[in-house]
Amino acid sequence: FKDDFSTGPHLFTPMNPYDVGLPIQTTKDVYSAQCHQPKEFHTDFSSVDLSFLPDVTQDNKDQSLPADGHEMQKELDGSVLRNEDSGVFVDESSFSYSEAPQPPFETSGESSPVTPMTPITPVSSASESSGIVPQLQNIVATVNLACKLDLKNIALHARNAEYNPKRFAAVIMRIREPRTTALIFSSGKMVCTGAKSEEQSRLAARKYARVVQKLGFPAKFLDFKIQNMVGSCDVRFPIRLEGLVLMHQQFSSYEPELFPGLIYRMVKPRIVLLIFVSGKVVLTGAKDRSEIYEAFENIYPILKGFKKPS
Amino acid sequence: MAARGRCPECGSAALVEDALYAQQQLVCASCGCVLAEGLLTTTYTEEEHLREVAYSQSTGQKEQLSRCLQRGIRRVQDLCKVLQLPTAFEETAVSYFQRALQLPAFHLVSLEKKELLGGCCVFITCRQHNWPLTMGTVCSLLYAKQELFAGVFLSLQRELGLSVPTLSLADLVKTHLSSFQLFQPSANIPAPFLEDKDKLVARTMGIVELASEAWLVTGRHPVPVVTAAAFLAWQSLQPRARLSFPLARFCRLAGVDLPPPAHLRLKELLEILLGMASRLAWLRGLRLDKKTVVKHVGDLLQHRVFLLRKAFCHEEGEQQWDGALDKGSTGQGSPGQGSPSCSLVAQKKDCPLAGKHQREGPLRPLLPPCLIHPRKRLRPTAPSASDSALTGDEPISDSEIEQYLRSPEEIRAFRKAKAWS
């Protein structure tokens, strides 16, 4: 699956203000929708809008301030205190909440109930993580040996090499430990496949480079890069693929006439998942192990939604 | 100035290119004979002065479309006519085709693929309008290999960003059954085999829905399921006359291809039906087998919702089903995790009839067949501790590398054996 992804819509993830450092205003909209927060209250204390207070001039400072301003001030303090109690820590420009954030402000006299917010928490902590770890099955890496190679020579002198120029323009070499296969091209570039971990892949590539060195070529080991990682796992319950394709049409492709599994192209991270009716999931297209884990944690709640409870 | 050839009249080689009324002419300088007009033009369009100018050319219609595109559009239109699609489909398919051919991904593909591209456009249009056209049908119309068609279809879907809704099985049942030749009396169809179309369609739909509930459809090719369901429905509508008819003969009679997986689907359907029959009060006493259960399909379909729930163990399915339940051992075979009700039922079902009828035994869960009969395969073990300690930068011993190199004797022998070296 080495194709480009169409610029489809983002996989929906709940808004996560933690790592994006959003200014308060955007989250404020959510809050105001929830608890009808009066607009003049800002949650950022450094720019608190006190326009509700009567104009404080030297003249009426003595009169009105003790009357109104003081009350307001007290309530402001009170609500601040309440806020701090509820664990809402207000910073210059960022928020950090406890698990159940409470409304940041309560208007005077109004005792708004402590309504739990729509939990805007990162995906992984909203529900407990799946407890299933995808296993890596294959890693494809490329490396540059940085010297021109004589493939016929290599095929002649190496036991573990096969070379059929009419079929493919590279030597196919295999080693037993780690069990891998390499395609070695005359330009000096090499592709190493079959390893089950990044370290194994690197070790195997180095072994191939050593073999080429021993055959008399000045091989180096430059630009080792992992190009693709494939992982698989099992969610242990059957999945209604027809339902999944209906719900996530922009990401899924399910053609039983072509392939028994559903092809799910996740946008973030950019991974392709093959989901089968038996509950087995294959994840591919990752450059890093964490992408596979992240993709699985993203898909697991979606798949759980299709588990037949009956 | 100098041109090739000689004047046919006087044989002189002095040919001159001259323009008369802005039209090029090749004229002999000695006798004035005009050899050719427009001979030395270099552009295609000018040579058309010698021919009548067609309407489409003068209006520039066809000039804008390359020949390849024209041919492709004609092909798409022919396909739509053969499939008897509404005209709106034709326009959509042609527009998709035109858009696709302009994209770099499809501009330079082989002619074979361009033909398939036309078929894909028609196929996608039909699917978007919920017109049940299968890939098999399109491939057979285009004489195309299915893998090639699949590749073109997927890349077309990606390039144009089209969303293709899933094939609706209900619609497929209707169109597939209409190609069966069982509804009109004819020479090779005896009377007992004729069937009323509406009844057959209704019953087939019921069986297909049952199959879909029982996980027999997900991930599988749709047409064999429909064929097997149609066969069962047809048999059950007049069991006396039709029970002895095998599936292959039925397909031949109906004038329809028998897809190879249909036999397996039939077996799975019968197994589900037998399971359900064991829960139906008035059928429990009868010892049904694969043949006799067909007689009661009507009843089973009528109560299928209830029966599916009762006949099969509906657990969370957290663990793999190891298929060991058919032993009939009460309680033991039932999966450890999951609903206690399942094991209770299993224990209650003390099988009065010894041996054969495990239907009264522990319930099999309602799972896809691939989970019920998993193919035994050694799972590769998780990476061991030593593997995880690997850094990738370990030293590599010379001896290890040398095992991969040929010895000089081997090389000599090899050189002799192979022509090239």
XYZ file of C-alpha atoms in Angstrom:
731
model
C 0.000 0.000 0.000
C 2.461 2.545 -1.206
C 0.012 5.051 -2.444
C -0.792 8.562 -1.419
C -3.692 9.210 0.791
C -6.424 11.339 -0.604
C -6.876 14.411 1.450
C -9.869 13.104 3.240
C -11.218 14.566 6.397
C -9.293 14.096 9.568
C -10.076 11.145 11.730
C -12.228 12.662 14.400
C -10.353 12.948 17.660
C -11.853 14.827 20.555
C -10.444 18.283 20.880
C -7.384 18.026 22.970
C -6.276 21.305 24.411
C -3.402 19.777 26.314
C -0.840 19.422 23.647
C -1.988 22.157 21.356
C -1.762 24.996 23.803
C -4.989 26.512 22.627
C -5.894 29.915 23.870
C -8.671 29.810 26.333
C -11.188 31.423 24.021
C -11.702 28.336 21.941
C -12.389 26.080 24.846
C -14.499 28.758 26.325
C -17.000 28.247 23.547
C -17.460 24.705 24.657
C -17.904 25.781 28.198
C -20.386 28.484 27.374
C -22.398 26.026 25.410
C -22.462 23.804 28.424
C -23.124 26.091 31.311
C -24.252 29.396 29.912
C -21.309 31.244 31.203
C -21.734 34.967 31.160
C -19.718 36.436 28.398
C -17.990 39.074 30.358
C -16.102 36.573 32.423
C -12.858 35.528 30.945
C -11.069 32.606 32.316
C -7.742 34.265 31.929
C -7.102 36.242 34.986
C -4.466 38.360 33.432
C -7.064 39.951 31.226
C -10.094 39.796 33.406
C -12.774 42.052 32.090
C -14.132 44.104 34.893
C -16.337 46.228 32.721
C -19.302 45.203 34.723
C -17.983 47.230 37.575
C -19.176 50.788 37.712
C -16.684 53.348 36.621
C -14.361 53.892 39.437
C -13.640 57.572 39.652
C -12.087 59.361 42.496
C -15.484 60.692 43.411
C -17.569 57.618 43.763
C -14.774 55.397 44.702
C -15.565 55.895 48.294
C -19.257 55.499 47.788
C -19.964 52.847 45.249
C -16.947 50.763 45.503
C -17.568 49.587 48.988
C -21.140 48.937 48.004
C -20.986 47.291 44.626
C -17.406 46.822 43.794
C -16.627 45.224 47.044
C -19.374 42.735 46.678
C -18.399 41.989 43.169
C -14.832 41.752 44.209
C -15.757 39.373 46.936
C -17.723 37.259 44.604
C -14.947 37.325 42.132
C -12.621 36.176 44.817
C -15.127 33.687 45.966
C -15.538 32.236 42.575
C -11.837 32.210 42.142
C -11.544 30.312 45.344
C -14.187 27.927 44.243
C -12.346 27.483 41.059
C -9.164 26.701 42.780
C -10.947 24.279 44.984
C -12.351 22.534 42.033
C -8.895 22.090 40.768
C -9.070 24.486 37.900
C -5.739 26.100 37.788
C -5.754 29.204 35.694
C -2.506 30.151 34.109
C -1.505 32.975 31.863
C -2.531 31.275 28.727
C -3.151 27.662 29.362
C -5.470 25.471 31.258
C -4.825 22.213 32.913
C -7.738 20.355 34.331
C -8.313 17.516 36.650
C -10.350 14.643 35.419
C -13.700 16.291 36.017
C -13.351 19.980 35.435
C -16.045 22.116 36.927
C -17.490 25.281 35.506
C -14.863 27.955 35.878
C -17.170 30.715 36.929
C -20.420 30.959 38.681
C -22.405 34.095 38.434
C -23.500 35.955 41.463
C -26.411 34.371 43.136
C -26.682 31.721 40.591
C -25.681 28.385 41.895
C -25.140 26.535 38.725
C -24.942 22.849 39.352
C -21.602 21.261 39.033
C -22.116 19.913 35.597
C -19.389 17.626 34.435
C -17.984 18.899 31.211
C -17.892 16.885 28.095
C -14.673 15.145 28.901
C -12.163 16.654 26.566
C -9.463 14.255 27.462
C -7.000 12.531 25.213
C -8.277 9.415 23.543
C -6.180 6.983 25.475
C -7.337 8.033 28.891
C -10.985 8.543 28.030
C -11.465 4.824 27.985
C -9.030 2.338 29.343
C -6.488 1.226 26.806
C -7.073 -2.010 25.039
C -4.390 -4.010 26.735
C -3.514 -5.560 23.403
C -0.138 -4.808 21.910
C 0.304 -5.293 18.181
C 3.206 -7.537 17.293
C 5.615 -6.475 14.608
C 5.741 -8.985 11.798
C 7.897 -7.408 9.140
C 10.235 -4.478 8.711
C 11.482 -3.140 5.396
C 14.624 -1.057 5.452
C 16.964 0.421 2.883
C 20.666 1.071 3.108
C 23.272 2.464 0.761
C 26.450 0.452 0.360
C 27.935 3.331 -1.619
C 29.829 1.364 -4.221
C 29.011 -0.144 -7.565
C 28.503 -3.895 -7.379
C 29.050 -6.642 -9.873
C 25.952 -8.766 -9.367
C 27.184 -11.726 -11.408
C 30.280 -11.838 -9.305
C 28.277 -11.752 -6.113
C 25.952 -14.495 -7.305
C 28.917 -16.654 -8.193
C 30.826 -16.215 -4.974
C 28.008 -16.232 -2.457
C 26.123 -19.365 -1.407
C 22.995 -17.616 -0.287
C 22.437 -15.499 -3.361
C 20.189 -15.923 -6.354
C 20.371 -13.796 -9.446
C 18.126 -14.026 -12.451
C 18.700 -10.888 -14.530
C 15.904 -11.712 -16.952
C 13.404 -11.746 -14.139
C 14.704 -9.093 -11.760
C 17.695 -6.830 -11.833
C 18.963 -7.538 -8.330
C 20.617 -10.269 -6.327
C 18.329 -11.874 -3.749
C 20.365 -12.828 -0.725
C 19.199 -14.495 2.479
C 20.748 -15.043 5.858
C 19.599 -17.333 8.593
C 20.053 -15.211 11.654
C 18.096 -12.929 11.797
C 15.948 -14.604 9.197
C 15.775 -11.982 6.502
C 16.018 -11.406 2.764
C 17.884 -8.655 0.979
C 17.669 -7.267 -2.532
C 21.040 -5.974 -3.607
C 21.187 -3.741 -6.648
C 24.155 -2.970 -8.840
C 24.032 0.673 -7.816
C 24.985 -0.351 -4.315
C 21.562 0.190 -2.815
C 20.064 -2.581 -0.771
C 16.615 -3.402 0.596
C 16.374 -5.630 3.669
C 13.073 -7.306 4.575
C 11.729 -9.878 6.994
C 13.043 -8.702 10.329
C 10.732 -8.579 13.325
C 12.257 -5.600 15.082
C 14.187 -2.472 14.247
C 17.351 -3.760 15.866
C 17.114 -7.067 14.042
C 16.676 -5.199 10.789
C 19.767 -3.138 11.417
C 21.817 -6.143 12.426
C 20.719 -8.067 9.370
C 21.538 -5.167 7.056
C 24.981 -4.951 8.598
C 25.507 -8.658 8.009
C 24.612 -8.326 4.374
C 27.001 -5.415 4.061
C 29.690 -7.570 5.637
C 29.066 -10.351 3.148
C 29.419 -7.902 0.307
C 32.615 -6.591 1.885
C 34.011 -10.070 2.170
C 33.299 -10.583 -1.476
C 35.768 -7.868 -2.192
C 33.704 -4.725 -2.607
C 34.371 -1.546 -0.614
C 30.920 -1.556 0.890
C 29.948 1.035 3.458
C 26.829 1.305 5.581
C 25.173 4.614 4.870
C 21.665 5.976 5.366
C 20.089 2.997 7.040
C 16.416 3.874 7.067
C 13.346 1.896 7.977
C 10.801 2.401 5.230
C 7.863 0.319 6.395
C 6.733 -1.624 9.418
C 3.953 -4.186 9.528
C 2.232 -5.268 12.697
C -0.680 -7.516 13.507
C -2.927 -8.288 16.429
C -6.230 -9.820 17.416
C -9.093 -8.031 19.145
C -10.690 -11.388 19.982
C -14.223 -10.690 18.872
C -15.865 -10.839 15.432
C -16.467 -7.560 13.621
C -19.397 -6.543 11.417
C -17.462 -5.153 8.490
C -20.609 -4.046 6.676
C -21.514 -1.835 9.589
C -18.019 -0.443 9.903
C -17.891 0.578 6.277
C -21.204 2.374 6.614
C -20.083 4.370 9.619
C -16.619 5.283 8.430
C -17.155 5.519 4.736
C -14.468 8.108 4.069
C -11.760 5.933 5.525
C -12.929 2.424 4.740
C -13.009 0.339 1.630
C -14.781 -3.004 1.890
C -15.186 -4.980 -1.310
C -15.922 -8.614 -0.485
C -15.647 -9.456 -4.161
C -12.030 -8.352 -4.134
C -10.714 -9.004 -0.668
C -12.309 -10.435 2.460
C -10.994 -7.715 4.733
C -11.850 -4.084 5.191
C -9.117 -1.604 4.231
C -9.113 1.300 6.660
C -6.895 4.243 5.788
C -6.285 6.160 8.964
C -5.219 9.739 8.501
C -3.525 10.336 11.799
C -1.229 8.491 12.046
C -0.988 7.660 8.386
C -1.464 3.918 8.605
C -3.431 1.421 6.582
C -5.259 -1.213 8.572
C -6.676 -4.452 7.222
C -9.555 -5.492 9.428
C -11.004 -8.970 9.117
C -14.259 -10.482 10.280
C -12.411 -12.761 12.707
C -11.142 -9.761 14.631
C -7.595 -9.919 13.374
C -6.084 -6.598 12.391
C -3.014 -5.967 10.257
C -1.407 -2.530 10.435
C 1.045 -1.333 7.831
C 2.658 1.789 6.469
C 4.409 2.875 9.632
C 7.847 4.358 9.772
C 8.006 3.997 13.513
C 6.736 1.494 16.021
C 4.776 4.129 17.913
C 2.631 4.827 14.860
C 1.440 1.229 14.868
C 0.595 1.343 18.543
C -1.153 4.670 18.162
C -3.144 3.489 15.184
C -4.311 0.437 17.067
C -5.326 2.473 20.079
C -7.330 4.678 17.731
C -9.105 1.819 16.021
C -9.812 -0.305 19.081
C -12.677 1.827 20.451
C -14.204 1.973 16.988
C -14.083 -1.786 16.660
C -15.431 -2.286 20.142
C -18.460 -0.325 19.060
C -19.209 -3.080 16.602
C -18.980 -5.930 19.038
C -22.325 -7.650 19.181
C -23.345 -7.535 22.829
C -26.289 -9.885 22.599
C 12.737 24.954 -53.842
C 13.965 21.714 -55.269
C 11.436 18.935 -54.913
C 11.579 15.260 -55.615
C 10.339 13.538 -58.747
C 10.060 14.502 -62.350
C 7.321 16.061 -64.312
C 5.142 13.319 -65.764
C 4.528 15.263 -68.953
C 7.870 16.619 -70.036
C 10.225 14.685 -67.744
C 11.943 17.782 -66.494
C 13.374 17.809 -63.024
C 12.794 21.483 -62.540
C 9.911 21.394 -60.127
C 8.969 24.538 -58.340
C 6.824 25.083 -55.352
C 4.428 27.829 -56.081
C 1.435 29.247 -54.379
C -1.711 29.972 -56.261
C -4.417 31.684 -54.326
C -2.590 30.823 -51.117
C -2.640 27.129 -51.940
C 0.628 25.420 -52.402
C 1.205 23.767 -55.747
C 4.046 21.792 -57.174
C 4.556 23.018 -60.732
C 6.931 21.989 -63.453
C 8.998 24.968 -64.450
C 9.320 23.919 -68.095
C 5.823 22.916 -69.106
C 3.706 24.366 -66.326
C 2.063 21.100 -65.430
C 0.724 21.006 -61.945
C 1.994 17.885 -60.251
C 0.386 18.179 -56.912
C -1.514 20.536 -54.809
C -0.876 20.817 -51.115
C 1.864 18.219 -51.406
C 4.446 20.033 -49.429
C 2.313 20.989 -46.504
C 3.598 20.071 -43.130
C 0.451 20.209 -41.051
C -2.303 17.670 -40.883
C -5.094 20.170 -40.990
C -3.972 21.730 -44.264
C -4.084 18.418 -46.016
C -7.707 18.293 -45.191
C -8.295 20.859 -47.860
C -8.432 17.937 -50.190
C -11.290 16.399 -48.380
C -14.722 17.383 -47.422
C -14.840 18.970 -44.044
C -17.209 17.147 -41.733
C -19.516 19.015 -39.406
C -17.873 17.712 -36.278
C -14.539 18.892 -37.571
C -15.627 22.338 -38.581
C -17.237 22.862 -35.225
C -14.161 21.478 -33.566
C -16.064 18.951 -31.487
C -14.001 15.900 -32.100
C -10.780 17.789 -32.414
C -10.822 18.367 -28.716
C -11.185 14.708 -27.963
C -8.351 12.397 -28.716
C -9.075 9.209 -30.557
C -8.378 7.211 -27.475
C -10.906 9.178 -25.529
C -13.496 8.837 -28.259
C -13.037 5.126 -28.410
C -13.253 4.861 -24.669
C -16.441 6.870 -24.510
C -17.987 4.705 -27.182
C -17.041 1.633 -25.192
C -18.632 3.032 -22.049
C -21.801 3.840 -23.934
C -21.923 0.358 -25.417
C -21.506 -1.194 -21.994
C -24.368 0.864 -20.628
C -26.571 -0.205 -23.501
C -25.727 -3.877 -23.010
C -26.533 -3.653 -19.312
C -29.674 -1.688 -20.081
C -28.838 1.095 -17.695
C -30.769 4.364 -17.520
C -29.356 7.230 -19.581
C -28.371 9.203 -16.508
C -25.906 6.434 -15.653
C -24.352 6.735 -19.070
C -23.692 10.427 -18.701
C -22.171 9.994 -15.260
C -19.981 7.141 -16.392
C -18.750 9.093 -19.406
C -17.921 12.099 -17.261
C -15.971 9.911 -14.823
C -14.112 8.380 -17.706
C -13.186 11.733 -19.162
C -11.982 13.003 -15.817
C -9.994 9.887 -15.159
C -8.261 9.826 -18.512
C -6.905 13.300 -17.971
C -5.189 12.330 -14.755
C -1.534 11.398 -15.087
C -2.198 8.092 -13.385
C -4.321 6.900 -16.257
C -3.056 8.849 -19.202
C -0.254 6.530 -20.107
C -1.556 3.126 -19.117
C -1.918 0.270 -21.536
C -4.909 0.022 -23.819
C -6.105 -2.985 -21.906
C -6.239 -0.922 -18.763
C -8.014 1.900 -20.520
C -10.744 -0.517 -21.497
C -11.004 -1.661 -17.939
C -11.152 1.964 -16.898
C -14.334 2.372 -18.891
C -15.783 -0.706 -17.232
C -14.786 0.614 -13.819
C -16.542 3.900 -14.441
C -19.725 2.076 -15.330
C -19.356 -0.165 -12.300
C -18.837 2.750 -9.922
C -21.804 4.618 -11.379
C -24.024 1.607 -10.840
C -22.857 1.143 -7.290
C -23.433 4.778 -6.480
C -27.018 4.455 -7.611
C -27.406 1.167 -5.738
C -27.764 -0.716 -8.952
C -26.527 -4.205 -8.081
C -23.822 -4.884 -10.609
C -21.116 -7.290 -9.570
C -17.492 -7.106 -10.584
C -17.780 -10.574 -11.984
C -20.372 -9.435 -14.474
C -18.320 -6.469 -15.652
C -15.193 -8.566 -15.920
C -16.932 -11.166 -18.006
C -18.319 -8.475 -20.285
C -14.889 -6.999 -20.783
C -13.070 -10.333 -20.875
C -10.850 -8.932 -18.191
C -8.779 -10.544 -15.482
C -10.264 -9.837 -12.112
C -6.965 -8.837 -10.505
C -6.361 -6.237 -13.152
C -9.878 -4.958 -12.757
C -9.419 -4.787 -9.020
C -6.266 -2.725 -9.392
C -7.836 -0.274 -11.785
C -10.946 0.008 -9.640
C -9.018 0.787 -6.487
C -6.785 3.354 -8.117
C -9.737 4.995 -9.831
C -11.566 5.213 -6.536
C -8.538 6.835 -4.973
C -7.668 9.219 -7.767
C -11.137 10.599 -8.259
C -11.940 10.444 -4.565
C -15.215 8.678 -5.173
C -17.136 7.012 -2.435
C -18.559 3.709 -3.500
C -21.335 2.370 -1.273
C -21.407 -1.322 -0.487
C -23.270 -3.697 -2.683
C -26.717 -4.239 -1.259
C -27.358 -7.941 -0.965
C -31.108 -7.526 -1.169
C -30.901 -5.879 -4.573
C -28.401 -8.451 -5.719
C -30.838 -11.228 -4.843
C -33.505 -9.711 -7.030
C -31.304 -9.180 -10.052
C -29.508 -12.479 -9.721
C -32.723 -14.435 -9.471
C -34.174 -12.713 -12.483
C -31.453 -14.357 -14.530
C -32.638 -17.791 -13.403
C -34.747 -19.568 -15.960
C -37.168 -21.237 -13.629
C -40.173 -19.054 -13.936
C -41.379 -19.690 -17.450
C -42.330 -23.096 -18.785
C -39.929 -24.240 -21.407
C -38.745 -27.385 -23.082
C -36.072 -28.486 -20.656
C -37.810 -27.504 -17.430
C -40.336 -30.076 -16.219
C -43.390 -28.786 -14.401
C -42.377 -29.740 -10.854
C -39.322 -27.549 -11.164
C -41.060 -24.376 -12.161
C -41.444 -21.835 -9.417
C -43.211 -18.610 -8.779
C -40.742 -15.774 -8.920
C -42.070 -13.699 -6.046
C -42.171 -16.616 -3.662
C -38.693 -17.671 -4.588
C -37.348 -14.157 -4.204
C -39.006 -13.683 -0.832
C -37.733 -16.928 0.569
C -34.243 -16.409 -0.814
C -34.144 -12.984 0.810
C -35.099 -14.567 4.101
C -32.331 -17.107 3.855
C -29.806 -14.479 2.840
C -30.751 -12.337 5.827
C -30.374 -15.353 8.052
C -26.956 -16.031 6.575
C -25.970 -12.452 7.130
C -27.017 -12.637 10.788
C -25.094 -15.855 11.212
C -21.828 -14.364 9.964
C -21.832 -16.335 6.732
C -21.763 -13.302 4.472
C -19.195 -10.913 5.937
C -15.934 -11.093 4.064
C -17.260 -13.597 1.568
C -18.073 -13.288 -2.086
C -21.766 -12.357 -2.349
C -22.822 -14.327 -5.413
C -22.209 -17.879 -4.087
C -24.241 -17.054 -0.984
C -27.143 -15.924 -3.133
C -26.880 -19.001 -5.324
C -26.848 -21.369 -2.369
C -29.734 -19.512 -0.743
C -31.752 -19.629 -3.960
C -31.164 -23.352 -4.204
C -32.320 -23.950 -0.641
C -35.344 -21.752 -1.145
C -36.282 -23.528 -4.341
C -35.943 -26.934 -2.703
C -37.929 -25.943 0.328
C -40.873 -24.636 -1.666
C -41.595 -28.100 -3.035
C -39.415 -30.498 -1.096
C -41.000 -33.719 -2.244
C -40.082 -33.342 -5.847
C -36.865 -31.423 -5.453
C -34.966 -32.821 -2.489
C -32.973 -35.243 -4.535
C -31.727 -32.548 -6.863
C -28.076 -31.628 -6.392
C -26.873 -28.058 -6.507
C -24.905 -28.481 -9.714
C -27.885 -29.792 -11.616
C -30.027 -27.017 -10.260
C -27.662 -24.410 -11.636
C -27.584 -26.120 -14.992
C -31.348 -26.209 -15.050
C -31.607 -22.565 -14.193
C -29.039 -21.677 -16.794
C -26.712 -20.061 -14.269
C -23.054 -20.592 -13.499
C -22.244 -22.533 -10.376
C -19.627 -20.630 -8.427
C -17.288 -23.020 -6.575
C -17.809 -21.612 -3.056
C -21.552 -22.212 -3.303
C -21.194 -25.783 -2.049
C -19.470 -24.605 1.100
C -22.052 -21.897 1.677
C -24.781 -24.482 1.315
C -23.150 -26.678 3.897
C -22.818 -23.784 6.323
C -26.412 -22.719 5.789
C -27.658 -26.221 6.450
C -25.628 -26.404 9.613
C -27.181 -23.183 10.878
C -30.651 -24.406 9.968
C -30.106 -27.687 11.750
C -29.005 -25.845 14.839
C -32.110 -23.720 14.740
C -34.351 -26.714 14.110
C -33.203 -28.324 17.308
C -34.743 -25.433 19.219
C -38.110 -25.479 17.550
C -40.575 -27.313 19.765
C -42.359 -29.336 17.156
C -39.175 -30.238 15.361
C -37.142 -31.270 18.323
C -38.513 -34.775 18.344
C -37.745 -35.401 14.720
C -34.251 -36.476 13.948
C -33.464 -34.052 11.222
C -30.479 -34.222 9.002
C -29.217 -32.113 6.181
C -31.799 -33.381 3.757
C -34.869 -33.355 5.887
C -34.372 -29.979 7.469
C -35.041 -28.405 4.084
C -38.694 -29.294 4.444
C -39.010 -27.009 7.424
C -37.162 -23.981 6.146
C -40.366 -21.998 6.004
C -41.030 -22.440 9.705
C -37.458 -21.804 10.628
C -37.365 -18.571 8.686
C -40.542 -17.387 10.274
C -39.105 -17.685 13.755
C -35.528 -16.994 12.879
C -34.924 -14.137 15.259
C -36.013 -16.179 18.242
C -34.288 -19.319 17.078
C -30.977 -17.675 16.385
C -30.905 -16.357 19.869
C -31.768 -19.698 21.398
C -29.782 -21.980 19.210
C -26.450 -20.350 19.500
C -24.422 -19.203 22.393
C -24.161 -15.458 22.322
C -21.278 -14.537 24.492
C -18.949 -11.654 24.421
C -16.719 -13.902 22.375
C -13.661 -12.772 24.259
C -11.775 -15.968 23.678
C -11.132 -18.000 20.604
C -13.505 -20.813 19.929
C -11.529 -23.971 19.612
C -14.185 -26.014 17.916
C -14.024 -28.726 20.504
C -17.681 -28.504 21.387
C -18.975 -31.128 19.049
C -17.777 -33.763 21.425
C -21.015 -33.246 23.264
C -19.334 -33.148 26.637
C -21.524 -31.125 28.892
C -20.015 -28.129 30.522
C -16.479 -29.020 29.690
C -16.436 -27.970 26.127
C -18.172 -24.734 26.788
C -15.805 -21.830 26.811
C -14.482 -20.864 30.188
C -15.030 -17.160 30.042
C -18.291 -15.588 29.169
C -21.839 -15.990 30.171
C -22.604 -18.486 32.891
C -25.944 -19.017 31.228
C -24.200 -20.803 28.449
C -22.626 -23.394 30.665
C -25.852 -23.758 32.613
C -27.720 -24.502 29.459
C -25.031 -26.955 28.570
C -25.365 -28.743 31.864
C -29.109 -28.801 31.725
C -29.082 -30.393 28.351
C -28.619 -33.944 29.407
C -28.689 -35.633 26.127
C -31.339 -38.342 26.279
C -30.429 -39.737 22.930
C -26.998 -41.103 23.220
C -24.226 -40.243 20.884
C -25.239 -38.660 17.655
C -27.293 -35.641 18.417
C -25.040 -33.102 19.918
C -27.545 -30.399 19.120
C -28.872 -30.819 22.619
C -25.404 -30.503 23.914
C -23.462 -27.351 24.595
C -24.328 -24.566 22.215
C -21.940 -23.455 19.591
C -21.436 -19.707 19.584
C -22.618 -17.577 16.728
C -19.295 -16.695 15.205
C -17.876 -16.477 11.721
C -16.817 -19.883 10.424
C -13.191 -18.843 10.345
C -13.299 -18.575 14.119
C -15.194 -21.828 14.593
C -12.824 -23.820 12.448
C -9.547 -22.009 12.734
C -6.771 -23.303 10.587
C -4.153 -24.619 12.915
C -1.105 -22.491 12.552
C 1.744 -22.124 14.937
C 1.663 -18.615 16.230
C 5.109 -17.140 16.164
C 6.248 -16.672 19.722
C 6.554 -13.203 21.089
C 10.084 -11.883 20.973
C 12.076 -13.381 23.769
C 14.096 -11.454 26.298
C 17.326 -12.007 24.424
C 15.801 -10.580 21.301
C 14.652 -7.513 23.082
C 18.167 -6.924 24.339
C 19.360 -6.672 20.754
C 20.806 -3.309 19.870
C 21.517 -3.844 16.199
C 25.136 -2.898 16.662
C 26.424 -6.232 17.880
C 29.745 -7.380 16.518
C 29.496 -9.793 13.627
C 31.865 -12.705 13.660
C 33.857 -13.559 10.570
C 32.933 -17.200 10.744
C 29.303 -16.340 10.538
C 29.830 -14.375 7.373
C 32.133 -16.944 5.862
C 29.453 -19.578 6.003
C 27.733 -17.642 3.271
C 30.669 -17.567 0.903
C 31.519 -20.252 -1.567
C 34.764 -22.114 -1.358
C 37.115 -21.990 -4.336
C 36.279 -25.575 -5.341
C 32.612 -24.737 -5.362
C 33.269 -21.724 -7.508
C 35.229 -23.748 -9.989
C 32.514 -26.367 -10.184
C 29.900 -23.722 -10.529
C 31.775 -21.986 -13.301
C 31.975 -25.172 -15.201
C 28.304 -25.894 -14.754
C 26.959 -22.521 -15.714
C 27.371 -21.077 -19.158
C 27.837 -17.557 -17.883
C 30.273 -16.778 -15.154
